[in-house]
Short mmCIF file of C-alpha atoms in Angstrom, two decimals:
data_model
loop_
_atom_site.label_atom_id
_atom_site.label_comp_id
_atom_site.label_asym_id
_atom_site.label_seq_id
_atom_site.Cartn_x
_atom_site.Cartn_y
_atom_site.Cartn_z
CA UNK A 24 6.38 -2.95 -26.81
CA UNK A 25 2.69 -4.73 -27.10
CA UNK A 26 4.06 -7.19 -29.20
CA UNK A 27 6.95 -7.66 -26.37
CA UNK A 28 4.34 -7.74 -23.55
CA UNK A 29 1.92 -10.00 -25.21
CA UNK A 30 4.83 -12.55 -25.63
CA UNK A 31 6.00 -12.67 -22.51
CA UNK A 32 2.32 -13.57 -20.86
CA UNK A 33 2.56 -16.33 -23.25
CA UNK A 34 5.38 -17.52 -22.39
CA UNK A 35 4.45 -16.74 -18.48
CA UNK A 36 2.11 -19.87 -18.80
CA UNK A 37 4.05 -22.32 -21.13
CA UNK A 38 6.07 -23.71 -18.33
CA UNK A 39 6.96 -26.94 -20.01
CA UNK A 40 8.46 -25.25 -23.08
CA UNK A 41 10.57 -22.97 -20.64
CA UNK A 42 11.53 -26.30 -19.08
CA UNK A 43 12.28 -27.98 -22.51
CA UNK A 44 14.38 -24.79 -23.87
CA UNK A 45 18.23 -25.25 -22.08
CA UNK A 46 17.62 -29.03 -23.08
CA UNK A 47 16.93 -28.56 -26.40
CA UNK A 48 19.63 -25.95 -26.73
CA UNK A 49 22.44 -28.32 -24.68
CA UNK A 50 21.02 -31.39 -27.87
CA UNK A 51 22.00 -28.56 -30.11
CA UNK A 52 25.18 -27.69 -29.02
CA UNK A 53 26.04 -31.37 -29.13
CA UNK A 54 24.80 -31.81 -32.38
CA UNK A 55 27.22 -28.88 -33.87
CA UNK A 56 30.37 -30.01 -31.07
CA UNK A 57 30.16 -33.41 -32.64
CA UNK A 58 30.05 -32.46 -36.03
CA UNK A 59 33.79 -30.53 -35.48
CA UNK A 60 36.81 -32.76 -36.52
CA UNK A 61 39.78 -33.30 -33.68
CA UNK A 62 42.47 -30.64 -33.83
CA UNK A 63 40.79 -28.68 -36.23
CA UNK A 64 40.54 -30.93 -39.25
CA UNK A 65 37.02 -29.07 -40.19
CA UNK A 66 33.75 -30.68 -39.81
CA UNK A 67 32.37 -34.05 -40.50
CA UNK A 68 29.37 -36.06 -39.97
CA UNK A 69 27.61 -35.75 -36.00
CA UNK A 70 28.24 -38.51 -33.66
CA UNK A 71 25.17 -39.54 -33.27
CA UNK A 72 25.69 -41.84 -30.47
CA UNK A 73 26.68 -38.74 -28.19
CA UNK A 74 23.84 -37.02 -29.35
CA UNK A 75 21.66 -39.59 -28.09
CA UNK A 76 22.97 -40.06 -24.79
CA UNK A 77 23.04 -36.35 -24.55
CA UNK A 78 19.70 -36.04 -25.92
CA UNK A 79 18.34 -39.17 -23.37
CA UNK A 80 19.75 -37.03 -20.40
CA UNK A 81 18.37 -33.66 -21.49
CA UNK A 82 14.71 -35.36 -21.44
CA UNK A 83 13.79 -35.13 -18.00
CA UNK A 84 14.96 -31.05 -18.42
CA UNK A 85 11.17 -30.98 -19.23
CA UNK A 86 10.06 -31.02 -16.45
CA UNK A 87 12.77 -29.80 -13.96
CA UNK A 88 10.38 -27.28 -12.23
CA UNK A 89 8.14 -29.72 -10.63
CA UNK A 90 10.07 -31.94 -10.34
CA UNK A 91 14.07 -30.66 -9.56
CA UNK A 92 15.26 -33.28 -7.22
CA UNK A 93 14.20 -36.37 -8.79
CA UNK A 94 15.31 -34.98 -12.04
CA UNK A 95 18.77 -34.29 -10.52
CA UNK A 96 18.98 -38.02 -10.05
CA UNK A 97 17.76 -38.87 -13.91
CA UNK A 98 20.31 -36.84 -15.79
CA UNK A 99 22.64 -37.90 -13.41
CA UNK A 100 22.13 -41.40 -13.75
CA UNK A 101 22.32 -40.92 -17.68
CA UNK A 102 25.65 -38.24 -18.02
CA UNK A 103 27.17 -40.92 -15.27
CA UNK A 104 25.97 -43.60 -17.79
CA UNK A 105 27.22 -41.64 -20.99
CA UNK A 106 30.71 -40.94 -19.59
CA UNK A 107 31.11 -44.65 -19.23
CA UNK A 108 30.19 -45.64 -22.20
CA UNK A 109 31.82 -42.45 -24.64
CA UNK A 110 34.14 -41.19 -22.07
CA UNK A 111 35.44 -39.03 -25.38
CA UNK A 112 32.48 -37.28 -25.26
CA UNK A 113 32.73 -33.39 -23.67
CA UNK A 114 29.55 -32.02 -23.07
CA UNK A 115 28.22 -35.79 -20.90
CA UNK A 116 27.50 -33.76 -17.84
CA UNK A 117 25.74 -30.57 -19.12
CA UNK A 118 22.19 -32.03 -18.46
CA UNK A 119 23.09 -32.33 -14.81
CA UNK A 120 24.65 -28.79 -14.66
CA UNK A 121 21.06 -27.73 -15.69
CA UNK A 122 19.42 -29.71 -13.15
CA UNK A 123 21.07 -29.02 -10.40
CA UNK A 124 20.94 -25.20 -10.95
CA UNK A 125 17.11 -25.56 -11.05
CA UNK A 126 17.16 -27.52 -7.77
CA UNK A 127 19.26 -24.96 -6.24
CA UNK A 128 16.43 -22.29 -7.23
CA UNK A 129 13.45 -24.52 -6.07
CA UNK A 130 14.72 -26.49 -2.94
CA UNK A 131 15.84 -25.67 0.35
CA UNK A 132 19.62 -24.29 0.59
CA UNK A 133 20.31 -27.41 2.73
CA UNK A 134 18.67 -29.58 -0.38
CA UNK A 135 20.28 -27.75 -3.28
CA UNK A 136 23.62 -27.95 -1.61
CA UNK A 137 23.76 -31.54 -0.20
CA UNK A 138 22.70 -32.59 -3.71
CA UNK A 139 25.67 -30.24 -5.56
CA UNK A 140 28.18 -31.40 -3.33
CA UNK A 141 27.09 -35.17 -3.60
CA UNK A 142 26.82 -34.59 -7.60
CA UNK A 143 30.48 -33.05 -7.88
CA UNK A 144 32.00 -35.71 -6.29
CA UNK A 145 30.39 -38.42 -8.17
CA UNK A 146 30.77 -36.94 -11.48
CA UNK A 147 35.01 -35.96 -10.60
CA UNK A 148 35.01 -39.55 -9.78
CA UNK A 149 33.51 -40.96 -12.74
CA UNK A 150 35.65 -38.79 -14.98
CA UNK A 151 38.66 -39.33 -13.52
CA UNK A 152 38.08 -43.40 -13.36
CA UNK A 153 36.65 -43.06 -17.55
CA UNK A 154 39.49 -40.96 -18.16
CA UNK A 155 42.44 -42.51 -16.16
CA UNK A 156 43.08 -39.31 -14.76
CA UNK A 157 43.43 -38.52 -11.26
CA UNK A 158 40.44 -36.65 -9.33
CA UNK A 159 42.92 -33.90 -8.69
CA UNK A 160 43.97 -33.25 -12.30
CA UNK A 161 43.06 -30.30 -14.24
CA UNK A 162 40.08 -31.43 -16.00
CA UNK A 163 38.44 -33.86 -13.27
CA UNK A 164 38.97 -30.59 -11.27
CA UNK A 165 36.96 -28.67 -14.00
CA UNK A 166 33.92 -30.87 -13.44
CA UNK A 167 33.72 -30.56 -9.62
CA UNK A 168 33.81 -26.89 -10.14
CA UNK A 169 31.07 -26.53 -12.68
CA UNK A 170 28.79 -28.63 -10.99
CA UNK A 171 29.62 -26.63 -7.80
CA UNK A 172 29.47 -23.34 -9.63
CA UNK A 173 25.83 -24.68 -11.37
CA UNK A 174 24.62 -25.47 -7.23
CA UNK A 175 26.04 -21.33 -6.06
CA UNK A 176 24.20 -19.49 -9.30
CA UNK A 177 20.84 -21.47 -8.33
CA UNK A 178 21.22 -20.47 -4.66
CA UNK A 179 22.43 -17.04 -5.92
CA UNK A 180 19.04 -16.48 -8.12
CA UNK A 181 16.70 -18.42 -5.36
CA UNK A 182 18.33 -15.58 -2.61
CA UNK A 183 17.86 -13.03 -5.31
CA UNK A 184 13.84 -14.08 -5.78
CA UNK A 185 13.75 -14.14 -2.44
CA UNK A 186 14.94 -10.79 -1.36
CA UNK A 187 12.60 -9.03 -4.05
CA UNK A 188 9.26 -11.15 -2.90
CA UNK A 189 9.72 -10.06 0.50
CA UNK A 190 10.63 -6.04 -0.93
CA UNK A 191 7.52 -6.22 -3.02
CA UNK A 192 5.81 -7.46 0.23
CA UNK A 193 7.10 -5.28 2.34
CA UNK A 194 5.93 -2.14 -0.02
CA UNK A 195 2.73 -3.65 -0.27
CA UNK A 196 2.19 -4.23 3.59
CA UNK A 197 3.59 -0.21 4.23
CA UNK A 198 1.42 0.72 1.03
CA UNK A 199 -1.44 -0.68 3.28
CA UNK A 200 -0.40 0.71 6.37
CA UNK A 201 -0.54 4.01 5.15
CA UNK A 202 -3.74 3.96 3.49
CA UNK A 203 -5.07 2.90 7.37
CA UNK A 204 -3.25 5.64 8.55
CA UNK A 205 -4.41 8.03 6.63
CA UNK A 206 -8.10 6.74 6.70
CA UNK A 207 -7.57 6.92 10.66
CA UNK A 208 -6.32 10.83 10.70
CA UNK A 209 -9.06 11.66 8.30
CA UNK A 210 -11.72 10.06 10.76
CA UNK A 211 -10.11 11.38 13.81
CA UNK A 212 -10.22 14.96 11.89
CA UNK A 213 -14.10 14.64 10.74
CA UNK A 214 -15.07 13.57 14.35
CA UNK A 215 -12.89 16.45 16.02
CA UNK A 216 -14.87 19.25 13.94
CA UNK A 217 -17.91 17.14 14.16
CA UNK A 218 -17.59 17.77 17.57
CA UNK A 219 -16.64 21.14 17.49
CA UNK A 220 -19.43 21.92 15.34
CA UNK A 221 -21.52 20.91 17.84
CA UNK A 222 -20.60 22.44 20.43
CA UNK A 223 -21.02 25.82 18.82
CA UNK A 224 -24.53 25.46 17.16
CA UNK A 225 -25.91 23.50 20.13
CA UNK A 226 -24.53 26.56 23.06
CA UNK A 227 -25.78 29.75 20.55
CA UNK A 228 -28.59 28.11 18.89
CA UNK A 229 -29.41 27.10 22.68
CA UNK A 230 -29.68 30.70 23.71
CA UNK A 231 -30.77 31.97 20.11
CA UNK A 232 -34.21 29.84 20.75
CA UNK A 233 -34.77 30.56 24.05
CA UNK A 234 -34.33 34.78 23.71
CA UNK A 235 -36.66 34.26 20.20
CA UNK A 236 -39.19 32.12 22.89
CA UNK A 237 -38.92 35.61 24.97
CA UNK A 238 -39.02 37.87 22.34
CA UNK A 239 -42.09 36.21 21.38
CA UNK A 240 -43.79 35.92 24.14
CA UNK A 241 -43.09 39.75 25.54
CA UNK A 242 -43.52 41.45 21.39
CA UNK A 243 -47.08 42.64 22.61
CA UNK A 244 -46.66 43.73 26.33
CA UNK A 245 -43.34 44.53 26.65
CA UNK A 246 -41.38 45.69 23.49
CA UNK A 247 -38.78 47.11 25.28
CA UNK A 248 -37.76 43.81 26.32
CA UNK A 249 -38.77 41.85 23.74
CA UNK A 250 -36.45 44.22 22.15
CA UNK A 251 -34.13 43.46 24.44
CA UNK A 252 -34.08 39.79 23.36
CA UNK A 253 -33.91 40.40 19.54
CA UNK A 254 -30.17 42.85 20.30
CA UNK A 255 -29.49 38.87 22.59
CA UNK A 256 -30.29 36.86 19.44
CA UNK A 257 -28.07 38.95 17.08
CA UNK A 258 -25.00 39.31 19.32
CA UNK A 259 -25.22 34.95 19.62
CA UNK A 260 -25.71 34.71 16.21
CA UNK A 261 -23.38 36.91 15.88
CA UNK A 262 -20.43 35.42 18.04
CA UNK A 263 -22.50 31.52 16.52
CA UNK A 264 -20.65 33.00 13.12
CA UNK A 265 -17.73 33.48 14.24
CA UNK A 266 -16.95 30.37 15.84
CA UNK A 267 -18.31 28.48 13.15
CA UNK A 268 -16.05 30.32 10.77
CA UNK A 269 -12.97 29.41 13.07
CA UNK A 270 -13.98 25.81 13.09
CA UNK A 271 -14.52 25.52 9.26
CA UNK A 272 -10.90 27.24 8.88
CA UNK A 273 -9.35 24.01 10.59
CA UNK A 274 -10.16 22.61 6.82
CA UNK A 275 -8.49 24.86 4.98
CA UNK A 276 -4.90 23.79 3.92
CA UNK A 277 -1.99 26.56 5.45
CA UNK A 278 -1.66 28.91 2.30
CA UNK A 279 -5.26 29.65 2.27
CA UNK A 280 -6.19 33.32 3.47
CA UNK A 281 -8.19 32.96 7.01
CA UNK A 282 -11.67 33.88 6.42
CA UNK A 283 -12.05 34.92 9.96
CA UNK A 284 -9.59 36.64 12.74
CA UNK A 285 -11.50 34.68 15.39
CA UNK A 286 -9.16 32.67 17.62
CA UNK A 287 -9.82 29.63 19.13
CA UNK A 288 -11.15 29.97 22.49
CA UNK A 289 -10.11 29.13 25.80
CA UNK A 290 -9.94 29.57 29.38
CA UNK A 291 -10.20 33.23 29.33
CA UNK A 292 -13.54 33.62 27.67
CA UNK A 293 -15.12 31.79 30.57
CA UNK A 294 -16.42 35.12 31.80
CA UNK A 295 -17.70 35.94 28.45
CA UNK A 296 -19.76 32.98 28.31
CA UNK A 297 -21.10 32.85 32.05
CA UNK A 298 -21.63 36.46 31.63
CA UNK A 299 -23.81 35.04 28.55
CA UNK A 300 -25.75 33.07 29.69
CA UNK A 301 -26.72 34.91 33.01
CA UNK A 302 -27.37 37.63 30.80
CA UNK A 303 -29.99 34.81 29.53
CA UNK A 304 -31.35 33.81 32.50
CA UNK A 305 -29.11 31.11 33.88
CA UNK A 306 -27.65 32.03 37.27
CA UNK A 307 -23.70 30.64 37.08
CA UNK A 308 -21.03 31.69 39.24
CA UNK A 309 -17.48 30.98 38.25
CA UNK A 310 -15.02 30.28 41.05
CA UNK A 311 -11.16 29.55 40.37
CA UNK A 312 -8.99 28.01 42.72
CA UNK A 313 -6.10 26.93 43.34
CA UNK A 314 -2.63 28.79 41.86
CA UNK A 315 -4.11 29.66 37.95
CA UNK A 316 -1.40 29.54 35.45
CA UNK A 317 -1.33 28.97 31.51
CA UNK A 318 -2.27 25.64 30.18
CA UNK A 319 -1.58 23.66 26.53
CA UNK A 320 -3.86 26.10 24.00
CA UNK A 321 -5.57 22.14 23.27
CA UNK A 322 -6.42 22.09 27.19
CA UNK A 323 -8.09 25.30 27.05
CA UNK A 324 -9.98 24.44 23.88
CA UNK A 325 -11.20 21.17 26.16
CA UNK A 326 -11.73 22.78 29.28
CA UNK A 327 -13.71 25.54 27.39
CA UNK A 328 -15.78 23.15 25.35
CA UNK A 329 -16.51 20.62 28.28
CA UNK A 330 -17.99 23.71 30.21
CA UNK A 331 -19.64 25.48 27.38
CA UNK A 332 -22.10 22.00 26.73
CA UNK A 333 -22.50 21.38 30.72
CA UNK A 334 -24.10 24.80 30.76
CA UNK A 335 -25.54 24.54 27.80
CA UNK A 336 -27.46 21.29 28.83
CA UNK A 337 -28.15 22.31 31.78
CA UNK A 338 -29.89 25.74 30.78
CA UNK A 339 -31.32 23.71 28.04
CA UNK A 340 -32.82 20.19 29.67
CA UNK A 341 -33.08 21.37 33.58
CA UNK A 342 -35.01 24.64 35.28
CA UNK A 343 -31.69 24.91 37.63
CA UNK A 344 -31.90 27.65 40.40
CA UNK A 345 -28.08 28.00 41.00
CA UNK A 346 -24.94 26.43 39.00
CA UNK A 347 -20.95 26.48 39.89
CA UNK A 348 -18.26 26.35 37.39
CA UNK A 349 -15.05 25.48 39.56
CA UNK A 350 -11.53 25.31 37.96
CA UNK A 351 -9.26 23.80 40.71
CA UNK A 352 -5.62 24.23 39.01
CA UNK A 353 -3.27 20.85 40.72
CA UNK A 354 0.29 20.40 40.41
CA UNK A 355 -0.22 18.79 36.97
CA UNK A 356 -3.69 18.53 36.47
CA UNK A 357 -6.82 21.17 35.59
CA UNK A 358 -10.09 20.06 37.41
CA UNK A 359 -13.15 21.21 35.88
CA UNK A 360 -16.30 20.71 37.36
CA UNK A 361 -19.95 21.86 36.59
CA UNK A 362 -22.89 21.34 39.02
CA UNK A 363 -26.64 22.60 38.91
CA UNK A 364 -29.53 21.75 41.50
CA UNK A 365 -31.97 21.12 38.88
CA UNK A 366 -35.19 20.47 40.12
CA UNK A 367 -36.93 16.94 40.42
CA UNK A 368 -38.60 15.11 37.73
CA UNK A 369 -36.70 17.49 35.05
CA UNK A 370 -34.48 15.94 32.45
CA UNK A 371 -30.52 16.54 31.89
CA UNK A 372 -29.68 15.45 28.05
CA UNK A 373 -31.25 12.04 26.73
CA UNK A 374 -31.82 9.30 28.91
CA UNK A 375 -30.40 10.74 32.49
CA UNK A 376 -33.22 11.56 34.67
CA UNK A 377 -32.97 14.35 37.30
CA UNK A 378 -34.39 14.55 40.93
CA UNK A 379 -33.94 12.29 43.90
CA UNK A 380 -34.53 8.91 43.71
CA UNK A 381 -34.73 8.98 39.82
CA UNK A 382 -31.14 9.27 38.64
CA UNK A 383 -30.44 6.27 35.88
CA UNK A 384 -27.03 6.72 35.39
CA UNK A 385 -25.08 8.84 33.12
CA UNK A 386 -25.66 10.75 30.35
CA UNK A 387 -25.27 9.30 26.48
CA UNK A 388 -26.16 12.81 24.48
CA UNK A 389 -23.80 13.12 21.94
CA UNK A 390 -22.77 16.23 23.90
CA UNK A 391 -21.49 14.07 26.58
CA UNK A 392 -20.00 11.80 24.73
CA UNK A 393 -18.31 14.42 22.99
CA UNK A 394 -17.08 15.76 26.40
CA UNK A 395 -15.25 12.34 27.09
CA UNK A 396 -14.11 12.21 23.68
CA UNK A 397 -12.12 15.45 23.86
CA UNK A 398 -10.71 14.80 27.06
CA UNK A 399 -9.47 11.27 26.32
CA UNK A 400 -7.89 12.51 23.22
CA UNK A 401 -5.46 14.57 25.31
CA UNK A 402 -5.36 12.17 28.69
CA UNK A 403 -8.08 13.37 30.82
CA UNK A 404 -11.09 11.46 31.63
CA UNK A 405 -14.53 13.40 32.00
CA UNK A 406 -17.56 11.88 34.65
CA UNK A 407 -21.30 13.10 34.90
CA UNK A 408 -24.05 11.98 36.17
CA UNK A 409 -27.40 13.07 38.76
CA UNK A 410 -26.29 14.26 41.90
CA UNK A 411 -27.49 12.30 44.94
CA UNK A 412 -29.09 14.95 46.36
CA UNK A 413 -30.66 16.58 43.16
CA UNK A 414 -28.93 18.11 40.12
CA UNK A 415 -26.27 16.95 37.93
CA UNK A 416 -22.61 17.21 38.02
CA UNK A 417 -19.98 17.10 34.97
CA UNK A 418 -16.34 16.67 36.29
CA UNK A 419 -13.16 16.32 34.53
CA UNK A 420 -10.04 15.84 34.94
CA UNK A 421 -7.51 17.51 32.34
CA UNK A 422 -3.50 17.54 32.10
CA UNK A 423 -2.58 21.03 32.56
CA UNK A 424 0.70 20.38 29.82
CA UNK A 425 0.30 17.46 27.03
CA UNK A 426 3.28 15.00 26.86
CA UNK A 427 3.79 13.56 23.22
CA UNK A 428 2.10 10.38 23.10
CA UNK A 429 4.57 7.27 22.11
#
């Protein structure tokens, strides 16, 4: 098999001797059709005057790949040439046949053909006129239908080439395609638990710091509620766990055992969470509106998250006196919206200023962008920015069922 392998890269880049080879072969043939007596009266000396014209014709074979059409009209010229002059001779128009099969594979259809058809004639002619036969006799016939069958095994192979370039090209471009496909759904996946990672560690460790800062502060005066705190910072971490172990389960593939029962959560653990974080400090009142009904599980999930880092930065980044959760359920479409009346001069995530007169547009936290980033991955949009009057106000718009996307 090596040795196999290793010859056929040679003769990959010997082009002239791949040329050369029917030629040679087509001199040989002559050589040994010479050589046999008429009618079987066994073999005698070559004719070496065929063999010369047959050899002179075969000579431009070498290089019939760079040069096809011209080298049509060579070995043309010289079988047209050798059936004049030995019109006894058989094998006069085998150069050509060679020829114009390699033109066929090389040139245009249009090319290959105009030249076959041109080339049959010419050669029926010329035989039938050397021969004194007429063009439509058996053997004048013969010629016009090898050099026609020579022109349709060309085309034949040149189609064949053809239609396994553009296969292998084909697999190569959907070979591609996949690869970005895949690369796309794996960076789509690590930004989705990137963000949901996120979301959990910045809420609990949120409220994990800021019952520690208490505990701290009231460990000498007040144990009873510093203790208090310390039963706040274990239920967080607590729940913290959970949700982390939820979100790390997205990775594992579907025959893995869950690690934890936890489910995902939604719309319905609202109250748990404002009822955590006023337990914390953070005055939030929850209002629903509108006629409240099930949405897509992956609209909860949004609607949840979007909420959970509004409060979150807000009980974080702004000493807020009073702050409204509304969920306005539409005909198709869940509005969320989270406002607080932060006070002036305080901050709401980086760069967004809070207060009067000092609002510089929205937010660019990674929080926020994470909110608009979850909500444009199912068709919602998500808005926030410093209230006019004071405060800051997250609202988003969410589709209350998810259509496949085309």
């Amino acid at each position: 098999m090596q040795v196999t392998a290793v010859f056929r890269r040679w003769w990959a880049h010997h082009a002239r001797l791949r040329d050369a080879l029917p030629g040679v072969l087509t001199v040989l043939v002559a050589v040994a059709a010479s050589a046999v007596g008429t009618g079987g009266s066994g073999w005698h000396a070559p004719r070496m005057d065929g063999v010369a014209w047959t050899a002179l014709a075969c000579a431009p074979l070498v290089v019939r790949t760079r040069w096809p059409l011209p080298v049509v009209l060579v070995t043309l010229a010289v079988d047209l040439a050798h059936m004049a002059r030995t019109p006894d001779f058989s094998l006069s128009p085998a150069a050509s046949l060679v020829a114009l099969y390699t033109l066929a594979t090389r040139a245009s259809r249009r090319t290959a053909w105009a030249a076959g058809v041109t080339a049959s004639l010419v050669i029926t002619a010329v035989f039938a006129v050397t021969h004194s036969q007429s063009p439509f006799s058996g053997e004048s016939l013969l010629r016009f239908d090898l050099a026609i069958a020579a022109t349709a095994l060309g085309d034949v192979s040149r189609s064949r080439r053809l239609r396994l370039a553009q296969v292998e090209a084909r697999a190569e471009r959907a070979e591609r395609t996949r690869e970005a496909e895949a690369l796309r759904r794996v960076t789509e996946e690590r930004v989705r638990i990137a963000r949901e990672l996120h979301d959990v560690v910045a809420h609990h460790m949120t409220l994990v710091n800021a019952q520690a800062g208490v505990a701290h502060h009231l460990l000498r005066t007040d144990p009873d509620l510093a203790y208090q705190a310390l039963a706040h910072i274990k239920d967080n971490s607590r729940t913290a766990l959970d949700e982390l172990r939820a979100t790390v389960g997205l990775l594992r593939q579907p025959d893995d055992a869950p690690d934890s029962p936890a489910p995902i959560p939604g719309l319905a653990d609202l109250d748990s969470l404002v009822a955590t974080l006023r337990a914390n400090g953070l005055p939030v009142k929850l209002e629903r509106t509108g006629l409240a009904r099930p949405a897509a599980p992956t609209t909860e999930l949004t609607a949840y998250r979007i909420v959970q880092e509004a409060l979150t930065n807000t009980h974080k980044h702004a000493s807020a006196k009073r702050v409204e959760v509304t969920l306005d359920y539409g005909a198709d479409t869940l509005r969320v919206t989270v406002t607080d009346d932060g006070l002036p001069g305080t901050t709401h995530g980086p760069g967004t200023a809070r207060g009067p007169g000092t609002a510089r547009g929205p937010g660019t936290g990674h929080g926020l962008i994470g909110m608009r980033e979850r909500a444009t991955a199912i068709g919602g949009t998500v808005t926030a920015g410093p209230r006019p009057d004071g405060g800051f106000r997250v609202h988003a718009e969410l589709p209350l069922a998810l259509t496949p996307q085309t």
